[in-house]
Tab-separated table of C-alpha atoms in Angstrom:
chain	number	residue	atom	x	y	z
A	1	MET	CA	-15.634	-6.829	24.216
A	2	HIS	CA	-14.582	-9.862	22.057
A	3	PRO	CA	-11.416	-10.963	23.133
A	4	LEU	CA	-10.413	-10.912	18.847
A	5	ILE	CA	-10.802	-7.645	19.092
A	6	LYS	CA	-8.099	-7.237	21.823
A	7	ASN	CA	-5.992	-8.744	19.902
A	8	VAL	CA	-5.254	-6.712	17.350
A	9	GLU	CA	-2.250	-4.086	16.780
A	10	TYR	CA	-2.194	-2.072	14.213
A	11	ALA	CA	1.106	0.033	14.312
A	12	VAL	CA	0.535	3.162	11.478
A	13	ARG	CA	-2.631	3.612	13.310
A	14	GLY	CA	-0.417	3.281	17.194
A	15	ALA	CA	1.070	4.727	19.487
A	16	LEU	CA	3.256	6.836	18.085
A	17	PRO	CA	0.570	8.455	15.846
A	18	ILE	CA	-1.240	9.232	18.196
A	19	ARG	CA	1.418	10.915	20.524
A	20	ALA	CA	1.940	12.626	16.695
A	21	GLU	CA	-1.810	14.343	16.640
A	22	ALA	CA	-1.857	15.385	20.035
A	23	LEU	CA	1.777	17.341	19.567
A	24	ASN	CA	-0.223	18.279	16.213
A	25	ALA	CA	-2.925	19.519	18.276
A	26	GLN	CA	0.002	21.128	21.193
A	27	LEU	CA	0.859	23.169	17.785
A	28	LYS	CA	-2.048	25.039	17.156
A	29	LYS	CA	-2.508	25.805	21.052
A	30	ASP	CA	0.254	27.129	22.195
A	31	PRO	CA	3.538	26.502	19.643
A	32	SER	CA	6.104	27.893	21.881
A	33	LYS	CA	6.281	24.825	24.136
A	34	LEU	CA	7.418	22.788	21.125
A	35	ASN	CA	10.855	23.255	19.204
A	36	PHE	CA	9.598	22.390	16.050
A	37	GLU	CA	6.788	24.373	13.349
A	38	ARG	CA	5.008	21.528	12.707
A	39	VAL	CA	4.530	17.466	12.767
A	40	VAL	CA	5.624	15.542	9.328
A	41	PHE	CA	3.699	12.629	8.730
A	42	CYS	CA	5.849	9.952	7.627
A	43	ASN	CA	3.816	7.239	9.593
A	44	ILE	CA	1.704	6.286	6.448
A	45	GLY	CA	1.495	6.226	2.829
A	46	ASN	CA	-1.475	9.343	2.297
A	47	PRO	CA	0.279	11.676	0.176
A	48	GLN	CA	-1.990	14.623	0.011
A	49	GLN	CA	-1.605	14.565	3.976
A	50	LEU	CA	1.677	15.884	2.821
A	51	ASN	CA	0.503	18.374	-0.011
A	52	GLN	CA	0.616	16.055	-2.865
A	53	LYS	CA	-1.363	18.132	-5.959
A	54	PRO	CA	-4.596	16.008	-6.951
A	55	ILE	CA	-4.831	14.483	-10.522
A	56	THR	CA	-6.567	18.013	-12.289
A	57	PHE	CA	-8.297	15.588	-14.732
A	58	PHE	CA	-9.216	12.904	-11.969
A	59	ARG	CA	-10.895	16.250	-9.523
A	60	GLN	CA	-12.776	17.694	-12.596
A	61	VAL	CA	-14.233	14.729	-13.286
A	62	ALA	CA	-15.125	13.567	-9.848
A	63	SER	CA	-16.359	17.153	-9.398
A	64	LEU	CA	-18.839	17.208	-12.198
A	65	CYS	CA	-20.628	13.793	-10.906
A	66	GLU	CA	-20.726	15.100	-7.169
A	67	ASN	CA	-23.274	18.163	-9.347
A	68	PRO	CA	-24.417	16.916	-12.152
A	69	GLU	CA	-26.740	20.027	-12.869
A	70	LEU	CA	-23.556	21.356	-13.818
A	71	LEU	CA	-24.119	18.769	-17.138
A	72	LYS	CA	-27.215	19.937	-18.170
A	73	VAL	CA	-27.142	21.528	-21.389
A	74	GLU	CA	-28.843	25.154	-20.298
A	75	ASN	CA	-25.374	25.170	-18.463
A	76	ARG	CA	-23.256	23.697	-20.438
A	77	GLU	CA	-21.526	27.386	-22.093
A	78	THR	CA	-20.464	28.286	-18.472
A	79	VAL	CA	-18.837	24.860	-17.891
A	80	SER	CA	-17.691	24.605	-21.019
A	81	LYS	CA	-15.324	27.359	-19.760
A	82	LEU	CA	-13.878	25.711	-16.366
A	83	TYR	CA	-14.081	22.622	-17.886
A	84	PRO	CA	-12.576	20.617	-20.665
A	85	ALA	CA	-14.289	19.421	-23.604
A	86	ASP	CA	-13.461	15.413	-22.359
A	87	ALA	CA	-13.906	15.657	-18.182
A	88	ILE	CA	-17.216	16.573	-19.374
A	89	ALA	CA	-17.739	14.053	-21.553
A	90	ARG	CA	-15.584	11.257	-19.090
A	91	ALA	CA	-18.391	12.534	-16.483
A	92	GLU	CA	-21.378	12.042	-18.773
A	93	LEU	CA	-20.583	8.880	-19.963
A	94	LEU	CA	-20.096	7.833	-15.684
A	95	MET	CA	-23.310	9.539	-14.941
A	96	LYS	CA	-25.271	7.963	-18.217
A	97	ASN	CA	-24.207	4.713	-16.226
A	98	ILE	CA	-24.191	4.914	-12.623
A	99	GLY	CA	-27.449	7.577	-11.952
A	100	SER	CA	-26.450	8.936	-8.820
A	101	VAL	CA	-23.572	8.796	-6.521
A	102	GLY	CA	-26.059	8.987	-3.579
A	103	ALA	CA	-27.403	5.463	-4.759
A	104	TYR	CA	-26.311	2.026	-3.781
A	105	THR	CA	-24.504	0.088	-6.719
A	106	HIS	CA	-24.122	-3.077	-7.444
A	107	SER	CA	-22.492	-4.839	-4.804
A	108	LYS	CA	-19.548	-5.939	-7.151
A	109	GLY	CA	-19.555	-2.064	-8.076
A	110	ILE	CA	-20.703	-0.240	-11.262
A	111	GLN	CA	-20.796	-3.003	-14.450
A	112	HIS	CA	-19.203	-0.343	-16.653
A	113	ILE	CA	-16.414	0.683	-14.322
A	114	ARG	CA	-15.928	-3.191	-13.820
A	115	GLU	CA	-15.823	-3.348	-17.604
A	116	ASN	CA	-12.926	-0.575	-17.568
A	117	VAL	CA	-11.348	-2.131	-14.882
A	118	ALA	CA	-10.797	-5.411	-17.526
A	119	LYS	CA	-9.768	-3.587	-20.019
A	120	PHE	CA	-6.980	-2.375	-18.216
A	121	ILE	CA	-5.819	-5.442	-16.977
A	122	GLU	CA	-6.372	-7.259	-20.113
A	123	LYS	CA	-3.914	-4.063	-21.679
A	124	ARG	CA	-1.191	-4.001	-18.511
A	125	ASP	CA	-0.637	-7.700	-18.922
A	126	GLY	CA	-1.885	-9.567	-22.043
A	127	TYR	CA	-4.738	-11.735	-21.178
A	128	ALA	CA	-7.682	-11.389	-20.633
A	129	ALA	CA	-9.925	-10.258	-17.847
A	130	ASP	CA	-14.050	-11.006	-16.768
A	131	PRO	CA	-15.266	-7.967	-15.386
A	132	GLU	CA	-17.681	-10.694	-13.660
A	133	ASN	CA	-14.281	-12.118	-11.745
A	134	ILE	CA	-13.211	-8.049	-10.395
A	135	TYR	CA	-15.079	-6.363	-6.988
A	136	LEU	CA	-14.509	-2.867	-6.966
A	137	THR	CA	-13.713	-2.834	-2.912
A	138	GLN	CA	-13.249	0.390	-0.231
A	139	GLY	CA	-9.291	0.632	-1.007
A	140	ALA	CA	-7.680	-2.968	-0.989
A	141	SER	CA	-7.979	-3.018	1.926
A	142	GLU	CA	-11.675	-3.957	2.259
A	143	GLY	CA	-11.074	-5.956	-0.508
A	144	VAL	CA	-7.733	-8.432	1.962
A	145	GLN	CA	-9.704	-8.726	4.752
A	146	LYS	CA	-12.876	-10.322	2.629
A	147	VAL	CA	-10.556	-12.421	1.451
A	148	VAL	CA	-8.510	-13.656	4.615
A	149	GLN	CA	-12.041	-13.745	6.021
A	150	LEU	CA	-13.282	-15.842	3.035
A	151	LEU	CA	-10.210	-18.131	3.413
A	152	THR	CA	-10.086	-19.142	7.811
A	153	GLN	CA	-12.101	-22.411	8.356
A	154	ASN	CA	-11.016	-22.239	11.649
A	155	SER	CA	-8.635	-20.990	14.414
A	156	HIS	CA	-5.950	-23.890	12.998
A	157	THR	CA	-5.780	-21.935	9.370
A	158	GLY	CA	-2.277	-20.331	8.305
A	159	ILE	CA	-2.321	-17.655	5.755
A	160	MET	CA	1.816	-16.523	4.777
A	161	ILE	CA	2.592	-13.229	5.455
A	162	PRO	CA	6.118	-11.618	4.640
A	163	ILE	CA	7.986	-10.093	7.731
A	164	PRO	CA	8.642	-7.484	7.587
A	165	GLN	CA	4.615	-7.228	6.395
A	166	TYR	CA	2.276	-4.254	6.404
A	167	PRO	CA	0.322	-5.046	9.828
A	168	LEU	CA	-2.902	-4.784	7.866
A	169	TYR	CA	-2.292	-8.964	7.533
A	170	SER	CA	-1.254	-9.664	10.904
A	171	ALA	CA	-4.344	-7.742	12.094
A	172	THR	CA	-7.045	-9.491	9.949
A	173	LEU	CA	-5.140	-12.321	10.781
A	174	SER	CA	-5.874	-11.773	14.491
A	175	LEU	CA	-9.626	-10.243	13.988
A	176	VAL	CA	-10.078	-13.719	12.370
A	177	ASP	CA	-8.183	-15.932	14.661
A	178	ALA	CA	-6.033	-16.634	12.080
A	179	ILE	CA	-2.338	-17.863	12.463
A	180	PRO	CA	0.459	-16.156	10.856
A	181	VAL	CA	2.629	-18.055	9.001
A	182	GLN	CA	5.581	-15.805	9.152
A	183	TYR	CA	8.272	-15.683	6.555
A	184	TYR	CA	11.596	-13.672	6.063
A	185	LEU	CA	13.096	-11.366	3.637
A	186	ASN	CA	17.106	-11.081	3.643
A	187	GLU	CA	17.894	-7.519	3.970
A	188	LYS	CA	21.172	-8.481	2.681
A	189	GLU	CA	19.445	-9.377	-0.538
A	190	ASP	CA	18.079	-6.132	-1.384
A	191	TRP	CA	14.611	-7.343	0.981
A	192	GLY	CA	15.153	-10.653	-1.297
A	193	LEU	CA	12.394	-13.304	-1.494
A	194	ASP	CA	13.777	-17.341	-1.428
A	195	VAL	CA	11.686	-19.629	-2.103
A	196	ALA	CA	13.738	-21.959	0.605
A	197	GLU	CA	12.150	-20.198	3.050
A	198	LEU	CA	9.275	-20.273	1.799
A	199	GLN	CA	9.564	-24.059	2.088
A	200	LYS	CA	10.682	-23.963	5.519
A	201	SER	CA	8.002	-21.432	6.559
A	202	VAL	CA	5.273	-24.192	5.684
A	203	ASP	CA	6.819	-26.939	6.675
A	204	GLU	CA	7.303	-25.877	10.159
A	205	ALA	CA	3.781	-24.579	10.410
A	206	ARG	CA	2.105	-27.876	8.872
A	207	ASN	CA	4.589	-29.649	11.453
A	208	ASN	CA	3.024	-28.024	14.338
A	209	GLY	CA	-0.692	-28.953	12.988
A	210	THR	CA	-1.416	-25.079	10.953
A	211	ASP	CA	-3.671	-25.467	7.567
A	212	VAL	CA	-1.753	-22.878	4.890
A	213	ARG	CA	-4.268	-22.011	3.263
A	214	ALA	CA	-2.681	-19.086	1.368
A	215	LEU	CA	0.694	-17.159	1.084
A	216	VAL	CA	0.679	-13.101	0.548
A	217	ILE	CA	2.703	-11.073	-1.610
A	218	ILE	CA	3.028	-7.450	-1.376
A	219	ASN	CA	4.359	-6.382	-5.033
A	220	PRO	CA	6.533	-3.858	-4.604
A	221	GLY	CA	7.005	-4.506	-0.790
A	222	ASN	CA	5.646	-2.518	1.891
A	223	PRO	CA	7.691	-1.596	4.286
A	224	THR	CA	10.541	-2.704	2.420
A	225	GLY	CA	9.962	-1.389	-1.380
A	226	GLN	CA	11.974	-3.802	-3.396
A	227	CYS	CA	10.469	-5.211	-6.308
A	228	LEU	CA	10.706	-8.771	-7.318
A	229	SER	CA	11.838	-10.003	-11.231
A	230	GLU	CA	9.785	-12.290	-13.306
A	231	GLN	CA	11.925	-15.468	-12.032
A	232	ASN	CA	11.383	-14.995	-8.370
A	233	ILE	CA	7.772	-14.845	-9.470
A	234	ARG	CA	7.792	-17.952	-11.292
A	235	GLU	CA	9.426	-19.311	-8.232
A	236	ILE	CA	6.533	-18.409	-6.083
A	237	ILE	CA	3.541	-19.778	-8.368
A	238	HIS	CA	5.587	-22.799	-8.128
A	239	PHE	CA	5.815	-23.283	-5.002
A	240	CYS	CA	2.127	-22.282	-4.123
A	241	HIS	CA	0.884	-24.669	-6.847
A	242	GLU	CA	3.041	-27.671	-5.869
A	243	GLU	CA	2.081	-26.848	-1.714
A	244	ARG	CA	-1.702	-26.306	-2.963
A	245	ILE	CA	-1.508	-22.660	-1.942
A	246	VAL	CA	-4.005	-19.598	-2.394
A	247	LEU	CA	-1.915	-16.700	-3.745
A	248	LEU	CA	-2.548	-13.556	-2.702
A	249	ALA	CA	-1.347	-10.488	-4.764
A	250	ASP	CA	-1.090	-7.258	-3.323
A	251	GLU	CA	0.012	-4.768	-6.206
A	252	VAL	CA	-0.835	-1.359	-4.676
A	253	TYR	CA	2.429	0.095	-5.518
A	254	GLN	CA	2.323	-1.392	-9.117
A	255	THR	CA	2.885	1.867	-10.647
A	256	ASN	CA	5.370	3.552	-7.719
A	257	ILE	CA	8.310	1.504	-9.904
A	258	TYR	CA	11.679	3.873	-9.663
A	259	GLN	CA	14.434	1.410	-11.119
A	260	PRO	CA	12.155	0.428	-14.312
A	261	GLU	CA	15.201	-0.438	-16.261
A	262	ARG	CA	16.548	-2.765	-13.354
A	263	ARG	CA	13.220	-3.696	-11.746
A	264	PRO	CA	10.177	-3.643	-13.657
A	265	PHE	CA	6.944	-4.730	-12.536
A	266	HIS	CA	5.275	-7.788	-12.877
A	267	SER	CA	1.875	-8.386	-12.247
A	268	ILE	CA	1.816	-11.778	-10.870
A	269	LYS	CA	-1.298	-12.753	-12.696
A	270	LYS	CA	0.641	-11.656	-15.848
A	271	VAL	CA	3.282	-14.592	-14.862
A	272	LEU	CA	0.993	-17.003	-13.929
A	273	MET	CA	-0.913	-16.898	-17.130
A	274	SER	CA	2.922	-17.278	-19.158
A	275	MET	CA	3.322	-20.397	-17.491
A	276	GLY	CA	0.935	-22.438	-19.424
A	277	PRO	CA	-1.987	-25.141	-18.526
A	278	GLU	CA	-0.373	-27.038	-16.078
A	279	TYR	CA	-1.373	-23.455	-13.608
A	280	SER	CA	-4.601	-23.448	-15.004
A	281	GLU	CA	-5.916	-24.039	-11.224
A	282	GLN	CA	-3.917	-21.759	-9.654
A	283	GLU	CA	-6.267	-19.729	-7.651
A	284	LEU	CA	-5.149	-15.978	-7.410
A	285	PHE	CA	-6.398	-13.296	-5.862
A	286	SER	CA	-5.048	-9.651	-6.897
A	287	PHE	CA	-5.529	-6.236	-5.129
A	288	HIS	CA	-5.240	-2.522	-6.476
A	289	SER	CA	-6.008	0.566	-5.356
A	290	THR	CA	-6.248	4.325	-5.660
A	291	SER	CA	-5.096	5.353	-2.707
A	292	LYS	CA	-0.783	5.173	-4.136
A	293	GLY	CA	0.432	5.565	-6.977
A	294	MET	CA	0.939	8.955	-8.522
A	295	ILE	CA	-2.866	9.651	-7.605
A	296	GLY	CA	-2.806	9.019	-3.982
A	297	GLU	CA	-6.763	9.892	-3.167
A	298	CYS	CA	-6.499	7.737	-0.136
A	299	GLY	CA	-9.794	9.207	1.102
A	300	ARG	CA	-11.623	8.747	-1.219
A	301	ARG	CA	-11.432	4.738	-0.462
A	302	GLY	CA	-11.047	3.352	-4.034
A	303	GLY	CA	-10.175	-0.078	-4.679
A	304	TYR	CA	-10.769	-3.454	-6.310
A	305	PHE	CA	-9.281	-7.362	-6.511
A	306	GLU	CA	-9.791	-9.834	-9.381
A	307	CYS	CA	-10.201	-13.534	-8.888
A	308	THR	CA	-8.586	-15.718	-10.886
A	309	ASN	CA	-8.988	-19.005	-11.281
A	310	ILE	CA	-10.929	-19.192	-8.286
A	311	ASP	CA	-13.881	-21.972	-8.220
A	312	PRO	CA	-17.507	-20.457	-9.295
A	313	GLU	CA	-19.509	-21.907	-6.203
A	314	ILE	CA	-16.511	-19.843	-4.238
A	315	LEU	CA	-17.507	-16.752	-6.334
A	316	ASP	CA	-20.861	-17.263	-4.910
A	317	GLN	CA	-19.406	-16.599	-1.386
A	318	VAL	CA	-17.339	-13.848	-2.247
A	319	TYR	CA	-20.240	-12.428	-4.008
A	320	LYS	CA	-22.438	-12.582	-0.928
A	321	ILE	CA	-20.266	-11.198	1.798
A	322	SER	CA	-19.502	-8.111	-0.743
A	323	SER	CA	-23.083	-8.262	-0.643
A	324	ILE	CA	-23.338	-7.936	3.531
A	325	SER	CA	-22.185	-4.061	2.768
A	326	LEU	CA	-23.761	-3.633	-0.103
A	327	CYS	CA	-21.567	-2.056	-2.399
A	328	PRO	CA	-18.450	-0.173	-2.070
A	329	ASN	CA	-18.631	3.895	-2.070
A	330	VAL	CA	-19.208	5.594	-5.414
A	331	HIS	CA	-16.587	8.376	-5.545
A	332	GLY	CA	-14.202	5.680	-4.788
A	333	GLN	CA	-15.803	3.737	-7.662
A	334	ILE	CA	-15.543	6.841	-9.802
A	335	MET	CA	-12.115	6.708	-9.014
A	336	VAL	CA	-10.730	3.812	-9.343
A	337	ASP	CA	-12.562	4.012	-13.368
A	338	LEU	CA	-10.457	7.385	-13.730
A	339	MET	CA	-7.592	5.396	-12.689
A	340	THR	CA	-7.556	2.380	-14.989
A	341	ASN	CA	-8.377	4.543	-17.649
A	342	PRO	CA	-6.848	8.024	-17.431
A	343	PRO	CA	-6.820	10.543	-20.451
A	344	VAL	CA	-4.705	8.984	-23.607
A	345	GLU	CA	-2.734	10.615	-26.381
A	346	GLY	CA	-4.843	12.877	-28.286
A	347	ASP	CA	-7.709	13.680	-25.541
A	348	VAL	CA	-7.372	17.315	-24.940
A	349	SER	CA	-6.537	16.630	-21.143
A	350	TYR	CA	-3.763	14.576	-21.536
A	351	PRO	CA	-0.832	17.064	-21.674
A	352	GLN	CA	-1.642	18.339	-18.641
A	353	TYR	CA	-2.018	14.612	-17.334
A	354	LYS	CA	0.654	13.748	-18.442
A	355	ALA	CA	2.825	16.687	-16.944
A	356	GLU	CA	1.422	16.000	-13.473
A	357	ILE	CA	1.694	12.107	-13.615
A	358	ASP	CA	5.524	12.439	-14.860
A	359	ASP	CA	5.817	15.646	-12.534
A	360	ILE	CA	4.793	13.359	-9.397
A	361	TYR	CA	6.440	10.358	-10.389
A	362	GLN	CA	10.505	12.086	-11.107
A	363	SER	CA	10.095	14.365	-7.818
A	364	LEU	CA	9.145	10.905	-5.593
A	365	ARG	CA	12.928	9.163	-7.503
A	366	ARG	CA	14.688	12.086	-6.038
A	367	ARG	CA	12.701	12.099	-2.688
A	368	ALA	CA	13.366	8.504	-2.674
A	369	ILE	CA	17.291	8.766	-3.546
A	370	LYS	CA	18.209	11.438	-0.845
A	371	LEU	CA	16.405	9.976	1.824
A	372	SER	CA	18.236	6.883	1.617
A	373	LYS	CA	21.712	8.620	1.343
A	374	CYS	CA	20.707	10.651	4.283
A	375	PHE	CA	19.732	7.406	6.238
A	376	ASN	CA	23.292	5.745	5.187
A	377	ASN	CA	25.313	8.768	5.556
A	378	LEU	CA	23.617	8.705	10.065
A	379	GLU	CA	26.026	6.900	12.074
A	380	GLY	CA	24.826	2.753	13.148
A	381	VAL	CA	22.346	2.562	9.888
A	382	THR	CA	21.722	1.072	6.749
A	383	CYS	CA	19.092	1.596	4.353
A	384	ASN	CA	18.063	-0.729	1.134
A	385	GLU	CA	17.177	1.995	-1.568
A	386	ALA	CA	13.718	1.536	-2.716
A	387	GLU	CA	13.026	0.029	-5.804
A	388	GLY	CA	9.061	0.635	-5.301
A	389	ALA	CA	6.525	1.941	-3.256
A	390	MET	CA	6.868	4.950	-1.136
A	391	TYR	CA	8.339	4.104	2.110
A	392	LEU	CA	12.342	3.343	3.177
A	393	PHE	CA	13.144	0.746	5.876
A	394	PRO	CA	16.499	1.200	7.646
A	395	ARG	CA	18.180	-0.387	10.035
A	396	ILE	CA	19.579	1.008	13.185
A	397	ARG	CA	22.441	-0.304	15.313
A	398	LEU	CA	21.443	1.325	19.007
A	399	PRO	CA	24.096	1.480	21.604
A	400	LYS	CA	23.605	-0.666	24.937
A	401	LYS	CA	22.376	2.598	26.633
A	402	ALA	CA	19.553	3.286	24.944
A	403	ILE	CA	18.387	-0.312	24.755
A	404	GLU	CA	17.975	-0.431	28.335
A	405	ALA	CA	17.194	2.725	29.060
A	406	ALA	CA	14.012	1.821	26.901
A	407	LYS	CA	13.176	-1.320	28.815
A	408	GLU	CA	13.367	0.619	31.802
A	409	LYS	CA	10.577	2.507	30.127
A	410	LYS	CA	8.946	-0.828	28.825
A	411	MET	CA	9.129	-0.300	25.541
A	412	THR	CA	10.990	-1.686	22.432
A	413	ALA	CA	13.960	0.191	21.612
A	414	ASP	CA	13.281	0.888	18.428
A	415	SER	CA	9.890	2.413	19.659
A	416	PHE	CA	11.826	4.727	22.035
A	417	TYR	CA	14.109	5.466	19.229
A	418	ALA	CA	11.361	6.935	17.386
A	419	LEU	CA	9.125	8.816	20.118
A	420	ASP	CA	12.117	10.446	20.785
A	421	MET	CA	12.574	11.356	17.538
A	422	LEU	CA	8.862	12.698	16.988
A	423	ASN	CA	9.229	14.792	20.508
A	424	THR	CA	12.019	16.272	19.137
A	425	THR	CA	11.826	17.043	15.757
A	426	GLY	CA	8.128	16.297	15.286
A	427	VAL	CA	8.456	13.816	12.385
A	428	CYS	CA	6.707	10.840	13.075
A	429	VAL	CA	7.706	7.453	11.503
A	430	ILE	CA	6.931	3.519	12.737
A	431	PRO	CA	9.674	1.384	14.835
A	432	GLY	CA	10.260	-2.087	13.060
A	433	SER	CA	8.936	-3.959	16.012
A	434	GLY	CA	5.136	-2.421	14.282
A	435	PHE	CA	5.584	-4.735	10.936
A	436	GLY	CA	7.687	-7.922	12.072
A	437	GLN	CA	11.760	-7.780	12.422
A	438	GLU	CA	14.821	-10.365	12.442
A	439	GLU	CA	15.263	-10.853	16.205
A	440	GLY	CA	18.022	-8.480	17.995
A	441	THR	CA	17.422	-5.989	14.928
A	442	TYR	CA	15.733	-2.716	15.191
A	443	HIS	CA	14.586	-1.082	11.883
A	444	PHE	CA	11.852	2.043	11.603
A	445	ARG	CA	9.913	2.424	7.899
A	446	SER	CA	9.201	5.982	6.763
A	447	THR	CA	7.678	7.484	4.321
A	448	PHE	CA	9.471	9.625	1.689
A	449	LEU	CA	6.046	11.884	0.713
A	450	PRO	CA	7.497	15.073	2.753
A	451	GLU	CA	7.641	18.189	-0.033
A	452	GLU	CA	10.371	18.174	-1.945
A	453	HIS	CA	11.145	21.746	-1.146
A	454	LEU	CA	11.594	21.298	2.513
A	455	PHE	CA	13.251	17.687	2.036
A	456	ASP	CA	17.019	19.485	3.113
A	457	ASP	CA	15.496	20.938	6.054
A	458	PHE	CA	13.666	17.760	7.047
A	459	CYS	CA	16.977	15.317	6.163
A	460	ALA	CA	18.890	17.743	8.315
A	461	GLY	CA	16.633	17.699	11.004
A	462	LEU	CA	16.866	13.323	11.494
A	463	GLN	CA	20.493	13.662	11.306
A	464	ASP	CA	20.984	16.390	14.261
A	465	PHE	CA	17.837	14.689	15.902
A	466	HIS	CA	20.328	11.325	15.395
A	467	LYS	CA	23.443	12.349	16.167
A	468	SER	CA	22.136	14.213	19.211
A	469	PHE	CA	20.856	10.718	20.585
A	470	MET	CA	23.800	8.686	19.578
A	471	GLU	CA	25.862	10.548	21.456
A	472	LYS	CA	23.660	10.695	24.365
A	473	TYR	CA	23.629	7.073	25.112
A	474	ARG	CA	26.809	6.193	23.320
A	475	ASP	CA	28.559	2.976	25.418
């Protein structure tokens, strides 16, 4: 086996989720042996696993594309009783540009869909986007992996990643034998990003012989849920420009914004383009996905990345590595089209679409607030509110006896706590050590995706567990 594969760790699919799957299987086989009725998978942002309703219009169009027999003229009378006219029209337009969902597409993705993505970006940012610089991908993760691979020249290449970070980045860096150059977010300042911390990190790395090539920004943050201000983004762009560092903007949670008046989403591309010709050579890769937002179509694996200010010869290499896997899956590409070009006011499906999006969004806001209050009411726990994304990342101050018990089990203290939580309540969270954290601190990441009508019981179970745990290991 390749030694680099052995070095890869991916906490959100690691030991605790494996244990959760085993408990789930046990519940189906003999539930009498467990003290809970179901396993609640809060380890990953997977909304439909926790029964978030799919967007009706999206599924209608997808189903028509999957079975184009329904679009034949002779079937129109029957189909029109089941599907709204705009869903039928969209499916016909897509199939005209796709041909068959079972055929390979262009390696960048279907031209028509990339053109719609470009229009979406232009509408969002107010600046032009070129569909030739847009690559459709199997979720945002594939795009991140391709770009990191592209940037890694040798084992001295360094990529700056936040701590805490989403394990996709550390795992990918391990796989390509690049160096993770860590910079710390400030928990006391709502997980804020201080450019002085970036400067300290890059200086230390370069003094140690690391060739720092790129900076990863996750905005809104995962696992921390913060949303960057426009001024902060300007400072980050200026830093990258001065240090000749490529920017990687992970913006998959851009519609998960829960304090829009105080902290609206600003795309890094929009801010970059507003900064004038001095920054016209600042290289940027921006990533988006159909897995998050109010859509939550994780299993369809739809996403894209846009290349901004990237040299044409480099773009040739991006195309080459994209061609190796032939093309992204067509079902994911269709979902990207629907995400970036949804029903608009005046369309038959718009009222239902808007109602469904609004219901999911408002429910996520309520659940985010309720869970942060729950965590902040626990002994020794503090939790910043979620400004965006789907997660909370509370800090837990564990008794010395618990820390010693974890050492005896050869576990980190937060993993020990999270495993006990899972075995007691059926709730699967991920310990902070899987994301990185300041030394001497302990955290865990939890989604706030459990169904809202079950949320009071969910929170009560966490409170009972935590009280019992603290009493058991009290110093």
